[in-house]
Amino acid sequence: MSNSRKPYQLVSREWQKSDTIININGTEVGKDILLIAGPCAVENEDQIYTITEFLKKKGIRFLRGGAYKPRTSPYSFQGLKTEGLQLLRKAADDHNMSVVSEIMSIDKIEEFDEYVDILQIGTRNMQNYPLLKAVSKIKKPVLLKRGMSSTVEEWLLAAEYIVSSGNSQVILCERGIRTFETATRNTVDIAAIPLVKQLSHLPIILDPSQGTGNRDLIEPLSLAGLAAGADGLIIEVHNQPEEALSDGEQSVYLDQFENMLPKFRQQANFRGKKLAINTNAKSTSL
Ligand code: PEP
Ligand code: MN
């Protein structure tokens, strides 16, 4: 298809032939394989410190954690809000890590600017156009999840909103879409990864956690995503998944996560890439 038939421009491969590389606190996203890990939600100081200490030892540089949670039920845990962001920032700073967290509304932009390194826009807000335009104001990288019922074209147009509003630092994230299949939480569209790499110069990562809803599927889906050309992974990790206040079933145990890392490294090496993790971290041979 020629460029003229595509409704998006700035994010298209025709517009920019070379891959976009986003330098985030020294990590080159789009070049090295980005690994983001952490709990679905920040729950308390003990929880976030236990998980952060573990991730730091494994060399992980990016800590995820929801503070404002978009829960399907209004009766489910909604997140610790400002306190959650503060805990996340403190845990990350104490371990020299960067913070990824989901922003749900425009009125929280200053707060996120203060505490967060990468602003996540969740699947439910992919088409919240005022929010897409507003996050451009603070010039921080945006992790744009694919809408659960959005086509690749709609997703790239959502990215176009952010880029055309003045923020070119967009990382796309495939996190599964709604299909007739209910055996997994969502259906991971692996094909979207190499397709998006053809259509766009933006980096794209995979979230196998929301994608499958099942911790035992995280490793194979992660490897599949990396084999398909993903620029990284965002994985939910919890020290006590059975007690988790959100998404426990899909959160991997700490030792489970640890065992995946050498396989991720192999898969990255196979593509001639390296994992964006600290190799001098204790007890890893990465
Ligand atoms: C999450 O990352 O915890 C999350 C809610 O993601 P998504 O928007 O993809 O459902
Ligand atoms: Mn989650």
mmCIF file of C-alpha atoms in Angstrom, residues 14-142:
data_model
loop_
_atom_site.group_PDB
_atom_site.id
_atom_site.type_symbol
_atom_site.label_atom_id
_atom_site.label_comp_id
_atom_site.label_asym_id
_atom_site.label_seq_id
_atom_site.Cartn_x
_atom_site.Cartn_y
_atom_site.Cartn_z
ATOM 1 C CA GLU A 14 7.503 5.935 4.884
ATOM 2 C CA TRP A 15 7.864 9.098 6.918
ATOM 3 C CA GLN A 16 10.903 7.795 8.749
ATOM 4 C CA LYS A 17 12.816 4.796 7.433
ATOM 5 C CA SER A 18 15.023 4.225 10.466
ATOM 6 C CA ASP A 19 13.741 2.810 13.736
ATOM 7 C CA THR A 20 12.935 5.383 16.394
ATOM 8 C CA ILE A 21 15.281 4.978 19.320
ATOM 9 C CA ILE A 22 14.205 6.545 22.602
ATOM 10 C CA ASN A 23 16.850 7.122 25.217
ATOM 11 C CA ILE A 24 15.301 6.721 28.644
ATOM 12 C CA ASN A 25 17.737 7.302 31.494
ATOM 13 C CA GLY A 26 20.507 5.711 29.428
ATOM 14 C CA THR A 27 18.513 2.804 27.988
ATOM 15 C CA GLU A 28 18.081 2.861 24.228
ATOM 16 C CA VAL A 29 14.528 1.679 23.641
ATOM 17 C CA GLY A 30 14.096 0.455 20.076
ATOM 18 C CA LYS A 31 17.693 -0.774 19.989
ATOM 19 C CA ASP A 32 18.212 -2.938 23.062
ATOM 20 C CA ILE A 33 15.457 -5.226 24.352
ATOM 21 C CA LEU A 34 13.502 -3.344 27.017
ATOM 22 C CA LEU A 35 12.413 -5.285 30.101
ATOM 23 C CA ILE A 36 9.825 -3.709 32.378
ATOM 24 C CA ALA A 37 8.673 -5.690 35.405
ATOM 25 C CA GLY A 38 6.754 -5.206 38.619
ATOM 26 C CA PRO A 39 3.372 -5.751 40.186
ATOM 27 C CA CYS A 40 0.083 -4.939 38.510
ATOM 28 C CA ALA A 41 -0.602 -2.529 41.362
ATOM 29 C CA VAL A 42 1.430 -0.948 44.133
ATOM 30 C CA GLU A 43 -0.178 -2.318 47.307
ATOM 31 C CA ASN A 44 2.016 -1.263 50.224
ATOM 32 C CA GLU A 45 5.605 -0.361 51.049
ATOM 33 C CA ASP A 46 6.662 -3.908 51.946
ATOM 34 C CA GLN A 47 5.304 -5.354 48.732
ATOM 35 C CA ILE A 48 6.853 -2.804 46.409
ATOM 36 C CA TYR A 49 10.221 -2.889 48.192
ATOM 37 C CA THR A 50 10.403 -6.699 48.173
ATOM 38 C CA ILE A 51 9.678 -6.824 44.465
ATOM 39 C CA THR A 52 11.941 -3.884 43.603
ATOM 40 C CA GLU A 53 14.895 -5.299 45.538
ATOM 41 C CA PHE A 54 14.511 -8.580 43.728
ATOM 42 C CA LEU A 55 14.250 -6.966 40.296
ATOM 43 C CA LYS A 56 17.249 -4.768 40.998
ATOM 44 C CA LYS A 57 19.327 -7.862 41.830
ATOM 45 C CA LYS A 58 18.353 -9.301 38.477
ATOM 46 C CA GLY A 59 19.476 -6.143 36.703
ATOM 47 C CA ILE A 60 16.034 -4.888 35.718
ATOM 48 C CA ARG A 61 16.029 -1.131 35.094
ATOM 49 C CA PHE A 62 12.326 -0.383 34.677
ATOM 50 C CA LEU A 63 9.800 -0.859 37.466
ATOM 51 C CA ARG A 64 6.102 -1.006 36.669
ATOM 52 C CA GLY A 65 3.283 -0.553 39.161
ATOM 53 C CA GLY A 66 -0.241 0.779 38.921
ATOM 54 C CA ALA A 67 -1.301 3.521 41.311
ATOM 55 C CA TYR A 68 -4.503 4.511 39.517
ATOM 56 C CA LYS A 69 -6.035 1.229 38.417
ATOM 57 C CA PRO A 70 -8.731 0.994 35.734
ATOM 58 C CA ARG A 71 -10.667 -1.889 37.295
ATOM 59 C CA THR A 72 -13.644 -3.426 35.554
ATOM 60 C CA SER A 73 -15.595 -3.457 38.820
ATOM 61 C CA PRO A 74 -15.938 -0.325 40.947
ATOM 62 C CA TYR A 75 -15.735 -2.615 44.008
ATOM 63 C CA SER A 76 -12.240 -3.885 43.133
ATOM 64 C CA PHE A 77 -9.065 -2.305 44.532
ATOM 65 C CA GLN A 78 -8.630 0.996 42.720
ATOM 66 C CA GLY A 79 -4.982 1.637 43.593
ATOM 67 C CA LEU A 80 -3.187 3.753 46.202
ATOM 68 C CA LYS A 81 -3.273 6.792 43.920
ATOM 69 C CA THR A 82 -0.794 9.547 44.918
ATOM 70 C CA GLU A 83 0.611 7.428 47.735
ATOM 71 C CA GLY A 84 1.175 4.591 45.251
ATOM 72 C CA LEU A 85 3.137 6.838 42.898
ATOM 73 C CA GLN A 86 5.213 8.123 45.802
ATOM 74 C CA LEU A 87 6.030 4.604 46.995
ATOM 75 C CA LEU A 88 6.918 3.526 43.488
ATOM 76 C CA ARG A 89 9.209 6.542 42.999
ATOM 77 C CA LYS A 90 10.894 5.999 46.349
ATOM 78 C CA ALA A 91 11.471 2.281 45.739
ATOM 79 C CA ALA A 92 12.798 3.005 42.240
ATOM 80 C CA ASP A 93 15.076 5.837 43.397
ATOM 81 C CA ASP A 94 16.496 3.706 46.186
ATOM 82 C CA HIS A 95 17.438 1.114 43.566
ATOM 83 C CA ASN A 96 18.386 3.446 40.733
ATOM 84 C CA MET A 97 15.501 2.317 38.558
ATOM 85 C CA SER A 98 12.983 4.050 36.295
ATOM 86 C CA VAL A 99 9.217 4.096 36.834
ATOM 87 C CA VAL A 100 6.357 3.108 34.516
ATOM 88 C CA SER A 101 2.772 3.751 35.612
ATOM 89 C CA GLU A 102 -0.633 4.215 34.033
ATOM 90 C CA ILE A 103 -2.210 7.643 33.777
ATOM 91 C CA MET A 104 -5.986 7.688 33.406
ATOM 92 C CA SER A 105 -6.903 11.342 33.410
ATOM 93 C CA ILE A 106 -5.621 14.711 32.304
ATOM 94 C CA ASP A 107 -5.870 16.266 35.746
ATOM 95 C CA LYS A 108 -3.067 13.978 36.993
ATOM 96 C CA ILE A 109 -0.487 15.018 34.436
ATOM 97 C CA GLU A 110 1.568 17.207 36.787
ATOM 98 C CA GLU A 111 1.606 14.454 39.376
ATOM 99 C CA PHE A 112 2.838 11.937 36.812
ATOM 100 C CA ASP A 113 5.435 14.399 35.576
ATOM 101 C CA GLU A 114 6.789 14.519 39.111
ATOM 102 C CA TYR A 115 6.921 10.781 39.847
ATOM 103 C CA VAL A 116 6.988 8.772 36.611
ATOM 104 C CA ASP A 117 9.555 8.213 33.826
ATOM 105 C CA ILE A 118 7.257 6.493 31.298
ATOM 106 C CA LEU A 119 3.538 7.294 31.164
ATOM 107 C CA GLN A 120 1.452 4.248 30.357
ATOM 108 C CA ILE A 121 -1.816 4.780 28.521
ATOM 109 C CA GLY A 122 -3.950 1.722 29.073
ATOM 110 C CA THR A 123 -6.065 -0.256 26.679
ATOM 111 C CA ARG A 124 -9.237 1.448 27.901
ATOM 112 C CA ASN A 125 -7.857 4.901 27.149
ATOM 113 C CA MET A 126 -6.195 4.265 23.808
ATOM 114 C CA GLN A 127 -8.905 6.315 22.152
ATOM 115 C CA ASN A 128 -9.167 8.976 24.843
ATOM 116 C CA TYR A 129 -8.063 11.680 22.430
ATOM 117 C CA PRO A 130 -7.914 14.575 24.917
ATOM 118 C CA LEU A 131 -5.611 12.448 27.094
ATOM 119 C CA LEU A 132 -3.437 11.494 24.100
ATOM 120 C CA LYS A 133 -2.976 15.162 23.238
ATOM 121 C CA ALA A 134 -2.423 16.186 26.839
ATOM 122 C CA VAL A 135 0.390 13.701 27.551
ATOM 123 C CA SER A 136 2.448 15.334 24.829
ATOM 124 C CA LYS A 137 2.750 18.430 26.976
ATOM 125 C CA ILE A 138 5.230 16.947 29.422
ATOM 126 C CA LYS A 139 7.694 15.466 26.933
ATOM 127 C CA LYS A 140 8.028 12.124 28.673
ATOM 128 C CA PRO A 141 7.963 8.791 26.845
ATOM 129 C CA VAL A 142 4.498 7.285 26.494
#
